[in-house]
Coordinates of C-alpha atoms and ligand atoms in Angstrom, one line a residue:
X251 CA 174.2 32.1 85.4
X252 CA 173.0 30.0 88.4
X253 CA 172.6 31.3 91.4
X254 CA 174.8 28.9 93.7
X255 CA 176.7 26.1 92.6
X256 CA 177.4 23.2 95.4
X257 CA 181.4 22.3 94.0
X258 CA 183.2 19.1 94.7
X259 CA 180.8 17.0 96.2
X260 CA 179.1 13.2 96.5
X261 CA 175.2 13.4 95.4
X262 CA 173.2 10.9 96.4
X263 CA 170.9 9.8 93.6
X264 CA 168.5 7.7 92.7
X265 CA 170.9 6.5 91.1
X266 CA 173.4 5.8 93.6
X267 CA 176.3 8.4 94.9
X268 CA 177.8 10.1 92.5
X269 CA 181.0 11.0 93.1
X270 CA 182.7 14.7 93.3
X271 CA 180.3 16.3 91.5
X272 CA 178.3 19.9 91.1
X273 CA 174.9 20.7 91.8
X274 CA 173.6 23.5 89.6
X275 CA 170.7 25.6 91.2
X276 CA 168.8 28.4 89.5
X277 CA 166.0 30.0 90.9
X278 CA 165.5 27.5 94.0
X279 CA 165.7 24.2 91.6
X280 CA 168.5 22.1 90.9
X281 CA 169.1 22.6 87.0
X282 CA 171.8 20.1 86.7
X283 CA 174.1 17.5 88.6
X284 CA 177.2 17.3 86.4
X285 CA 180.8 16.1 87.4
X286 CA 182.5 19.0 89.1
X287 CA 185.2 19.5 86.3
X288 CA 182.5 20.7 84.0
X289 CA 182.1 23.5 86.2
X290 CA 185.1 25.1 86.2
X291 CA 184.0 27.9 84.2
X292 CA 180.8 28.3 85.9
X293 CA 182.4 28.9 89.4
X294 CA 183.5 32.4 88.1
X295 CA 180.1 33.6 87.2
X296 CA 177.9 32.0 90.0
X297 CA 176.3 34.3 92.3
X298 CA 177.3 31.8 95.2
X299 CA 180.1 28.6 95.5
X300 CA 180.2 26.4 98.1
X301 CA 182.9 24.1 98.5
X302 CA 181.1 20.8 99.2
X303 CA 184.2 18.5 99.8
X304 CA 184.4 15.7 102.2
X305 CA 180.4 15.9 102.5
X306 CA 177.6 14.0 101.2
X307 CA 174.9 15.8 99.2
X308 CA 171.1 14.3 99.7
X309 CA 167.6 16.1 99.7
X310 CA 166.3 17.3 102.7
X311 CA 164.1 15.6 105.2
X312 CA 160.7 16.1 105.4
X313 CA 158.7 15.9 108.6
X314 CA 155.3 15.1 107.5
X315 CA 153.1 15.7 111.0
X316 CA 154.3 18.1 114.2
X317 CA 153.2 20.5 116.6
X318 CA 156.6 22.3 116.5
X319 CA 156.1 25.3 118.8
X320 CA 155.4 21.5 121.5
X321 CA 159.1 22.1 121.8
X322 CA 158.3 24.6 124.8
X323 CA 157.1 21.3 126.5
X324 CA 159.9 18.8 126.0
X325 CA 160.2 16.7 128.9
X326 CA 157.7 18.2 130.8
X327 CA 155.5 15.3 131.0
X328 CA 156.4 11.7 130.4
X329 CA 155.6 8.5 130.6
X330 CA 151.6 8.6 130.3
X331 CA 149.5 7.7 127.7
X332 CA 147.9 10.0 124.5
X333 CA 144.6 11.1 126.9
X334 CA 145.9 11.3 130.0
X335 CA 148.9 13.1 128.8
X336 CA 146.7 15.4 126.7
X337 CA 144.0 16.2 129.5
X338 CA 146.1 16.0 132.5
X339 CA 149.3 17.8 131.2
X340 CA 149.4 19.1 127.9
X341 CA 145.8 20.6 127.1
X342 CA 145.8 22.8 130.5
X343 CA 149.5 23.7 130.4
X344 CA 148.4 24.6 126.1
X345 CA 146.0 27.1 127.4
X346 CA 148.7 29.4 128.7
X347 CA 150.2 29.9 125.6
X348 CA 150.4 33.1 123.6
X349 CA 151.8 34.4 120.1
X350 CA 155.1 35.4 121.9
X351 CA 155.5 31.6 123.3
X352 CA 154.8 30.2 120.0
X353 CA 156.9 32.3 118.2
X354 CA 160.1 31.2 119.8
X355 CA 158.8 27.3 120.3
X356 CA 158.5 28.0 116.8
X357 CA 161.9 29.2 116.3
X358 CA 163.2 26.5 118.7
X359 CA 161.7 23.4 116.4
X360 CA 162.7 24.9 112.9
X361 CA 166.5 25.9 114.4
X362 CA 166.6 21.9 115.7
X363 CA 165.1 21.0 112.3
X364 CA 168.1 22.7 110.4
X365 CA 170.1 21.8 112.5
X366 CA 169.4 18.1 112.1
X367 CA 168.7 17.7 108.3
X368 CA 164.9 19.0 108.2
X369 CA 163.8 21.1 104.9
X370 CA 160.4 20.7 105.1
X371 CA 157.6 20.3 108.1
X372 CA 153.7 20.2 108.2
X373 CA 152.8 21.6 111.2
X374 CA 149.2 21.6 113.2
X375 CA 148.9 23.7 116.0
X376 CA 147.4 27.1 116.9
X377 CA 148.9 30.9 116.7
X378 CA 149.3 29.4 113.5
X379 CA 149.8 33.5 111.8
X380 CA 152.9 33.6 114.0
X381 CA 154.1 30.1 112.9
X382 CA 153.7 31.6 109.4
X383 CA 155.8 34.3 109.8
X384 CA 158.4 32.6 111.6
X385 CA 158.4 30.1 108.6
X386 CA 158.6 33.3 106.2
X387 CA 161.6 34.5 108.4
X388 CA 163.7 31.6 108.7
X389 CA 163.3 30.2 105.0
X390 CA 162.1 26.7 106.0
X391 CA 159.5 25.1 104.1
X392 CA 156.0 24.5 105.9
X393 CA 152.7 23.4 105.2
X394 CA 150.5 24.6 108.0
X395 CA 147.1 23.7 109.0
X396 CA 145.5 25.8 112.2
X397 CA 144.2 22.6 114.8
X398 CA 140.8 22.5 114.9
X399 CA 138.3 20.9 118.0
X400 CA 135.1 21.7 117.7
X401 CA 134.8 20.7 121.4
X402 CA 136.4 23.6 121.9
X403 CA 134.9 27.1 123.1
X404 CA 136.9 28.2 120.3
X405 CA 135.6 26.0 117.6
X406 CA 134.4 28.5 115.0
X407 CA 136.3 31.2 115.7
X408 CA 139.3 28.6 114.8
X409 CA 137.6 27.8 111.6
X410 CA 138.0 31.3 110.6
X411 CA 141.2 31.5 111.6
X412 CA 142.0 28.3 109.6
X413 CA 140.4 30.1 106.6
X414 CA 142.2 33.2 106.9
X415 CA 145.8 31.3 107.1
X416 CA 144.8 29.7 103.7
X417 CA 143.8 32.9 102.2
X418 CA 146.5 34.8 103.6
X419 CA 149.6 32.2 103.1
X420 CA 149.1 29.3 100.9
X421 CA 151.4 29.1 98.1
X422 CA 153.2 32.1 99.4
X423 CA 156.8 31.9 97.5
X424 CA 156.4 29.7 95.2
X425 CA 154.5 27.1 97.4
X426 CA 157.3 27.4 100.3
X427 CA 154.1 28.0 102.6
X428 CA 151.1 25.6 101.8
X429 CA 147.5 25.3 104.0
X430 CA 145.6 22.6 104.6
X431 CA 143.0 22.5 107.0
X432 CA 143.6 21.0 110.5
X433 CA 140.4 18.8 112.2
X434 CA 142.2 17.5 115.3
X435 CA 141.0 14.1 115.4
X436 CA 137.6 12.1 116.2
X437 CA 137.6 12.6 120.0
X438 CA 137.7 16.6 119.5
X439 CA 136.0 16.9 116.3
X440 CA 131.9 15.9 116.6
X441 CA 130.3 15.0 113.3
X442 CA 128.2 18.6 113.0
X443 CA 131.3 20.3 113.4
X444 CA 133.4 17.9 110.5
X445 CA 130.5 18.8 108.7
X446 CA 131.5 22.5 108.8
X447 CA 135.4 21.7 108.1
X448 CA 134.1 19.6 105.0
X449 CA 131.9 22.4 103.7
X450 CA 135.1 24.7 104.4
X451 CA 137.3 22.6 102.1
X452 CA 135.1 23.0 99.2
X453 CA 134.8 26.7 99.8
X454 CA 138.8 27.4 99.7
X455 CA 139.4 23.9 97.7
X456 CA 141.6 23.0 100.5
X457 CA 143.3 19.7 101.9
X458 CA 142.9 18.1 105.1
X459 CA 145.2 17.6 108.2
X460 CA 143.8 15.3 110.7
X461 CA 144.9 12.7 113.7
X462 CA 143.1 9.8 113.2
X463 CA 142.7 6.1 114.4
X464 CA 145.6 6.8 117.1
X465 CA 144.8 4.3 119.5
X466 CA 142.4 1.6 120.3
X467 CA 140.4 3.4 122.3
X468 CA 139.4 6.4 119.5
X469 CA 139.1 3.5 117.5
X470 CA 136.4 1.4 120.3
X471 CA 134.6 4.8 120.5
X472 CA 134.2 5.7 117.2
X473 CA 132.6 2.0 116.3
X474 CA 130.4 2.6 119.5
X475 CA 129.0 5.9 118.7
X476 CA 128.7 5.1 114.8
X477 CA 129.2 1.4 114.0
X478 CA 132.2 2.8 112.4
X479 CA 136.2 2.8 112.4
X480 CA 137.3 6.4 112.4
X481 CA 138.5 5.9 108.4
X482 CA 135.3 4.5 107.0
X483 CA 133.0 7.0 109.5
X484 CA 135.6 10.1 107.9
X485 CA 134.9 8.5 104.4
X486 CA 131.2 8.6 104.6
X487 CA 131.1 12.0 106.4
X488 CA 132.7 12.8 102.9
X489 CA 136.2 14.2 104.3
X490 CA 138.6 12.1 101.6
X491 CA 136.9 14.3 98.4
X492 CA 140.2 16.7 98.3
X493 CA 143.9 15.5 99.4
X494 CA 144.0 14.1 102.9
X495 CA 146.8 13.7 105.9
X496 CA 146.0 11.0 108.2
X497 CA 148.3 11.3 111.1
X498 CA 149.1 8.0 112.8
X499 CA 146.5 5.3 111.2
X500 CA 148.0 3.0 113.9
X501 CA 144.8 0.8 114.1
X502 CA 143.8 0.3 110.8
X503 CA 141.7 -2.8 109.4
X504 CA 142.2 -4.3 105.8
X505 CA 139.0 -2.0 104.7
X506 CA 140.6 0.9 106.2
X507 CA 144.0 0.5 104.1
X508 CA 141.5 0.2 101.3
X509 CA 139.4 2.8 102.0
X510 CA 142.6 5.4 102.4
X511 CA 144.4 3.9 99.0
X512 CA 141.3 4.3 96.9
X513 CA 141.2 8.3 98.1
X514 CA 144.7 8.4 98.3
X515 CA 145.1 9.1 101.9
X516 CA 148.4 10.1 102.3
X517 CA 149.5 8.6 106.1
X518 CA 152.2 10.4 108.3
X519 CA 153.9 7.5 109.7
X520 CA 155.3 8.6 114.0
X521 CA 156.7 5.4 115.4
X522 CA 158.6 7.1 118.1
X523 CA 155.3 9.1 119.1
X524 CA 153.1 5.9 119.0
X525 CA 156.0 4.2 120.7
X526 CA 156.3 6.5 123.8
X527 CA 152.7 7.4 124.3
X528 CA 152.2 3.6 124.2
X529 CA 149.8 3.9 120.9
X530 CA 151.2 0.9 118.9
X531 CA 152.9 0.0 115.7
X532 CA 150.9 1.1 112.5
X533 CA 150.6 -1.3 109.7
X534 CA 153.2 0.7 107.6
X535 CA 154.4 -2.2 105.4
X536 CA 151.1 -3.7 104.4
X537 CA 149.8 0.3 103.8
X538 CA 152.8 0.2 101.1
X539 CA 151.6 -2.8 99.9
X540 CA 148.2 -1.3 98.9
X541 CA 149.6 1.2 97.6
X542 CA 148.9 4.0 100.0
X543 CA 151.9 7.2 100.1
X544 CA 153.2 6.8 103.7
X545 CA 155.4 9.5 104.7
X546 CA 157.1 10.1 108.1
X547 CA 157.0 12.5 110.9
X548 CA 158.5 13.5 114.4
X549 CA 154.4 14.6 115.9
X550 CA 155.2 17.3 118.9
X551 CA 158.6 17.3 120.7
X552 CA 156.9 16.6 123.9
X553 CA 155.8 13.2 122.7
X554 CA 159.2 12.0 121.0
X555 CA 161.0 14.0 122.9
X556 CA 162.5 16.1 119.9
X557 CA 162.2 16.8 116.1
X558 CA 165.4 14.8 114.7
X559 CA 163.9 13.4 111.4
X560 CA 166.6 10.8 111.4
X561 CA 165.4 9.1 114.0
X562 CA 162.4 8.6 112.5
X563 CA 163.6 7.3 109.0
X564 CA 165.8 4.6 111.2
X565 CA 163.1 3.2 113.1
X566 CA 160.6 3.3 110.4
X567 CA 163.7 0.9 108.7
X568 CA 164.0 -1.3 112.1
X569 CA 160.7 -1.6 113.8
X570 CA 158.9 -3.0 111.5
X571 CA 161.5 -5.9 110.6
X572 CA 161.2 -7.0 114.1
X573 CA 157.1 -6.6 114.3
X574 CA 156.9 -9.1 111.8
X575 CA 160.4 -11.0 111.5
X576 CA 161.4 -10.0 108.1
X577 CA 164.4 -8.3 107.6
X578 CA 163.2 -6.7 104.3
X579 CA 159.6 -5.5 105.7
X580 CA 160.8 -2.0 105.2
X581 CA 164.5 -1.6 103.9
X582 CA 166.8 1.2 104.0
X583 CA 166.2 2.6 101.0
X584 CA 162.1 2.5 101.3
X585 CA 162.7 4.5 104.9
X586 CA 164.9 6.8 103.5
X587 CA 162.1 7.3 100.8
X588 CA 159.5 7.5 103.3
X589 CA 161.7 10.2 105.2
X590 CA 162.5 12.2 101.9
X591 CA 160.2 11.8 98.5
X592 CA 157.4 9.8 99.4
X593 CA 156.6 12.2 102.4
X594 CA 157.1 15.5 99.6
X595 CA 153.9 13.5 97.5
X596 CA 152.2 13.3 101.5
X597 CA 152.3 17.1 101.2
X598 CA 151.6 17.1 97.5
X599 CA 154.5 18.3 96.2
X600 CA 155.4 16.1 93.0
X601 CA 158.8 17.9 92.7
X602 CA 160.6 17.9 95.9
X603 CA 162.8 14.9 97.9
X604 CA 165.3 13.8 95.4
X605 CA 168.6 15.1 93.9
X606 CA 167.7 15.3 90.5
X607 CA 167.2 18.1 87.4
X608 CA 164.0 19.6 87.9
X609 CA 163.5 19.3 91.1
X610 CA 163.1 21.9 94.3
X611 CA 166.6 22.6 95.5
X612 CA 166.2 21.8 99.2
X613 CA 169.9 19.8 99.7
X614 CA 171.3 18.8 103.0
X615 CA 175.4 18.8 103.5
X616 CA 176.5 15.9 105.7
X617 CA 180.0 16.2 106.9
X618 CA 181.4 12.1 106.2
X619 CA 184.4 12.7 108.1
X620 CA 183.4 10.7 111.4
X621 CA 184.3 7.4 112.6
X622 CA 181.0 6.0 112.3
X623 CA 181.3 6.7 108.4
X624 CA 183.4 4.7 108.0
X625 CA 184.4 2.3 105.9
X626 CA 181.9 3.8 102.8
X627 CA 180.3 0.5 101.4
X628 CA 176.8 2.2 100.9
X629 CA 176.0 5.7 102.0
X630 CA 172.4 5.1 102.5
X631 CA 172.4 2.3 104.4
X632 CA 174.7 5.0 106.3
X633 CA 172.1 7.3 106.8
X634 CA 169.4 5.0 107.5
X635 CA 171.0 2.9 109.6
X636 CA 174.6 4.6 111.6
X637 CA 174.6 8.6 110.5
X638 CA 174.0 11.1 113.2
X639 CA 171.8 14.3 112.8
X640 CA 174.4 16.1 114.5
X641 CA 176.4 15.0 111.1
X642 CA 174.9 18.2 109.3
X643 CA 176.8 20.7 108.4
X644 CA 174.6 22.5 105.9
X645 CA 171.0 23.2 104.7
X646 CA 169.8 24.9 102.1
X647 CA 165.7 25.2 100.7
X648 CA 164.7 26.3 98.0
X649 CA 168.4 27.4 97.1
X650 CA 168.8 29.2 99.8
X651 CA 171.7 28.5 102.4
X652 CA 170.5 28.4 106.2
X653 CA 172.7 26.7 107.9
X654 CA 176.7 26.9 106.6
X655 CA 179.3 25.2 108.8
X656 CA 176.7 24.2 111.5
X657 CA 176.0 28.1 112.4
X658 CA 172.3 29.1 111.1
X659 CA 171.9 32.2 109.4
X660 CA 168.8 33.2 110.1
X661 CA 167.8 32.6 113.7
X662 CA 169.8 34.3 116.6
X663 CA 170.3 31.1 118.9
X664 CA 171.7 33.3 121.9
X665 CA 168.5 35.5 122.0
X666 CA 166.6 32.0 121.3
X667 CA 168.1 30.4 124.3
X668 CA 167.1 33.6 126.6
X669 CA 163.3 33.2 125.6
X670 CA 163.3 29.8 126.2
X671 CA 164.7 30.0 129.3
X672 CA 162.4 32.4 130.4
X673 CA 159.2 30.3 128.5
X674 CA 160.7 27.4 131.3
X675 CA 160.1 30.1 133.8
X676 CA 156.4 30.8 133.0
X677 CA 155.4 27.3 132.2
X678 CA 156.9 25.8 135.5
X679 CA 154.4 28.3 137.6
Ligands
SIB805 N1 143.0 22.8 121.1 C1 143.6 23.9 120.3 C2 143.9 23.5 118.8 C3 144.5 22.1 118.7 S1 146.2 22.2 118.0 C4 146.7 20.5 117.9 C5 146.7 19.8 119.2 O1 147.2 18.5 119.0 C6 147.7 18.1 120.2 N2 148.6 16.9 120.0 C7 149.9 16.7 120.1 N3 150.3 15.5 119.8 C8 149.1 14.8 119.6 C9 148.9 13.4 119.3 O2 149.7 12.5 119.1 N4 147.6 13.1 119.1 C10 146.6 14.0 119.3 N5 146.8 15.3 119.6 C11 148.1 15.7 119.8 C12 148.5 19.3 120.7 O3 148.8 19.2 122.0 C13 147.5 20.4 120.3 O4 146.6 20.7 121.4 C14 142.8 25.1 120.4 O5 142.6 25.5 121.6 O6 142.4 25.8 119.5
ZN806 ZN1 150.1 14.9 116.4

C-alpha cells in the first residue's frame, strides 16, 4: 500500500515528459512511475491521492549554498561590494541577531523556498540549533554547517557549537538533516585555526562547507601571504581529505579546477550573488569540463535579493553562453541538472534530484496552465528558460506534502509576517 499516489499527471524524466501518469511513493521514495490507468486500483487503498492534473511533475530544486535566516536583511544594503558590504552593513547589523530573529528569518527563507520549487537547501550561518529545528518543523530538507571565523572572539566556542550540531542532527530522519562543517572563507579563517576545523573533520568524519576564491582580492591576498591561490593553499593545509563545498570558485586557475576534480570538490555555483556584489563570472563550463560536480545556489537573500532557485538555474543556462559566445556553453538541460541532480551529489546524496524508482520522493507540482506555457514543444526548456517560481502549486519532500494549492502546511504565514514586521522594526534602530 503506498503512502500517497500523485494521479494523472506529466513526469518529467530523464527520459523526457511522460504523459498522465502516477507516481508511486512508499516511505518517502518514489517506488514506481507507471501510466495513471494502472493505478486505478491503488487509488482505493492509498493512504493519500492527489489529483495532479494540468501540472507538471519534476524533482525538487536544490539550493546548494545560503545563509537563509539573511532574508531578515533583504534590501537592506545594496549596491556595494562583498567587503564593504560585509564590514560596513552586514557583519555589525549580524551582531544583533538572536535565536528568535533567526528562527523566523529561518521560517521566512524555507516558506519562499516552498513556495518557489526548493526541496532541499545547505545552509551556513549561526544559531544554527534553531535553524535545525525549524528544518525539523517545516519538513524541508537541509544540510547545515554552523559558519565558522576564527577571527572571531567567538571562534572556538563556534567550533563546539559546529560539533554539537553534527552530533546532535546529522542524519536525523533518514538523512533529511545532514552536517558538515562551516570554515567561512580565507579572509576569516587564519591557517592555525583551519588547522583546528581540519583536525575537527577527522574527529566527527565530517564534510566541509566553505566560501572560497570569491573575488580577486581573497585571491591577491591569499598568494601574498602564502604564494598560494586559496584552492591549492586549502589543499596543502590538507582540507580536501573528506567531501568538500566550495562556495563561489569564481577565480579559479587551470590547477585550481584540477586541484578540486582530483578531490572531488563539489562547487556551489551563485551567479546572481557574484553578479550583484560585483565578484565575477566563475568558470562553470570549463569546471564541467574537468569533471568537477557543480551545483547551484541562491547564497544569502541580502546578496541576490531572494532565494528563488529558478532564477538561478536560468542564468546559470544564459550567462555563460554570452561570457563566451557559445550558445551551447551550458544548455538547458545541464542547468536544470545543475539546479536539481548534480547539486543532490554537491550535498552527497546519490539518490535524490530525479523522478525515477528508487529515488528520494522530493517532487515539485507546477501548475502549466499559464500563458507563458504555452505552446508545450519542450517542458524543460520551459522551466529553464520561461517558467515562473510563482508557477508552484505544490511541494512535497521526502513524501510528504508541504505546500497543496499554493497554501503551506506547515508554517503559519500570518504570524510569520507579524515577526517579520516587527524584526524590520528592531533592525532599522
Ligand atoms: N561571523 C559569524 C559566523 C559566520 S556565518 C556565515 C557568514 O557568511 C556571511 N556571508 C553571506 N554571504 C556571503 C558571501 O557571499 N561571501 C562571504 N560571506 C558571506 C554572512 O553574512 C555570515 O556572517 C559568527 O559570529 O559566528
Ligand atoms: Zn555565501
Amino acid at each position: 500500500m503506498s503512502d500517497l499516489l500523485i494521479t494523472n499527471v506529466d513526469v518529467l524524466t530523464n527520459e523526457g515528459v511522460l504523459k498522465n501518469h502516477a507516481i508511486v511513493i512508499e516511505n518517502g521514495f518514489i517506488t514506481a512511475i507507471v501510466k495513471d490507468s494502472e493505478v486505478e486500483k491503488a487509488k482505493e487503498s492509498a493512504k493519500g491521492v492527489l489529483d495532479g492534473k494540468g501540472q507538471l511533475a519534476t524533482p525538487g530544486l536544490i539550493n546548494t549554498h545560503t545563509h537563509i535566516a539573511m532574508g531578515l536583511f533583504r534590501n537592506y544594503a545594496d549596491d556595494l561590494e562583498l567587503m564593504d558590504w560585509l564590514e560596513t552593513a552586514i557583519w555589525p547589523t549580524e551582531a544583533k541577531l538572536n535565536d528568535e530573529y533567526v528562527r523566523y528569518g529561518t521560517q521566512l527563507g524555507i516558506a519562499e523556498m516552498l513556495r518557489s520549487g526548493t526541496t532541499t537547501f545547505s545552509d551556513m550561518y549561526f544559531f544554527m540549533n534553531t535553524t535545525a529545528e525549524v528544518v525539523k518543523e517545516t519538513g524541508i530538507r537541509a544540510v547545515l554547517s554552523r559558519g565558522l571565523a576564527g577571527v572571531s572572539p567567538t571562534a572556538d566556542q563556534a567550533l563546539v557549537e559546529n560539533a554539537d550540531l553534527f552530533r546532535t542532527w546529522n542524519g536525523f530522519d533518514n538523512d533529511r538533516i545532514k552536517v558538515l562543517l562551516g570554515p567561512h572563507a580565507p579572509y576569516t579563517c587564519p591557517d592555525a585555526y583551519m588547522e583546528k576545523v581540519i583536525a575537527l573533520s577527522h574527529e566527527l568524519n565530517c564534510g566541509i562547507h566553505m566560501h572560497l576564491s570569491e573575488t580577486k582580492g581573497e585571491v591577491e591576498n591569499v598568494i601574498k601571504a602564502t604564494g598560494k591561490t586559496p584552492i591549492a593553499h586549502m589543499h596543502d593545509l590538507g582540507l580536501f581529505w573528506n567531501t568538500t563545498l566550495a562556495a563561489h570558485c569564481v577565480h579559479v586557475t587551470d590547477e585550481d579546477m584540477d586541484i578540486m576534480a582530483e578531490y572531488n570538490v563539489a562547487v556551489a555555483h551563485n551567479p546572481q550573488s557574484n553578479l550583484k556584489l560585483a565578484s565575477g563570472i566563475a568558470p562553470v563550463p570549463e569546471m564541467i569540463t574537468k569533471g568537477i560536480t557543480v551545483g547551484l545556489g541562491t547564497d544569502g537573500s541580502a546578496s541576490n535579493n531572494n532565494a528563488d532557485m529558478l532564477e538561478e538555474v536560468r542564468l546559470a543556462a544564459t550567462l555563460h553562453k554570452a561570457r563566451l559566445y557559445d550558445p551551447k556553453a551550458i544548455p538547458a538541460q545541464a542547468a536544470w541538472n545543475m539546479g536539481t541532480v548534480e547539486g543532490a551529489k554537491a550535498l552527497g546524496y546519490t539518490d535524490l534530484g530525479v523522478l525515477s524508482k528508487g529515488y528520494r520522493a522530493d517532487i515539485v507540482l507546477y501548475d502549466v496552465s499559464g500563458m507563458h506555457w504555452m505552446p508545450r514543444y519542450n517542458d524543460l526548456a520551459a522551466l529553464v528558460y520561461s517558467a515562473n517560481s510563482s508557477d508552484v502549486n505544490t511541494t512535497i519532500v521526502g513524501g510528504k506534502v508541504l505546500m497543496k494549492d499554493k497554501v503551506l502546511l506547515t508554517i503559519d504565514e500570518e504570524k510569520l509576517r507579524a515577526e517579520i514586521t516587527k524584526a524590520q522594526a528592531y533592525f532599522s534602530n
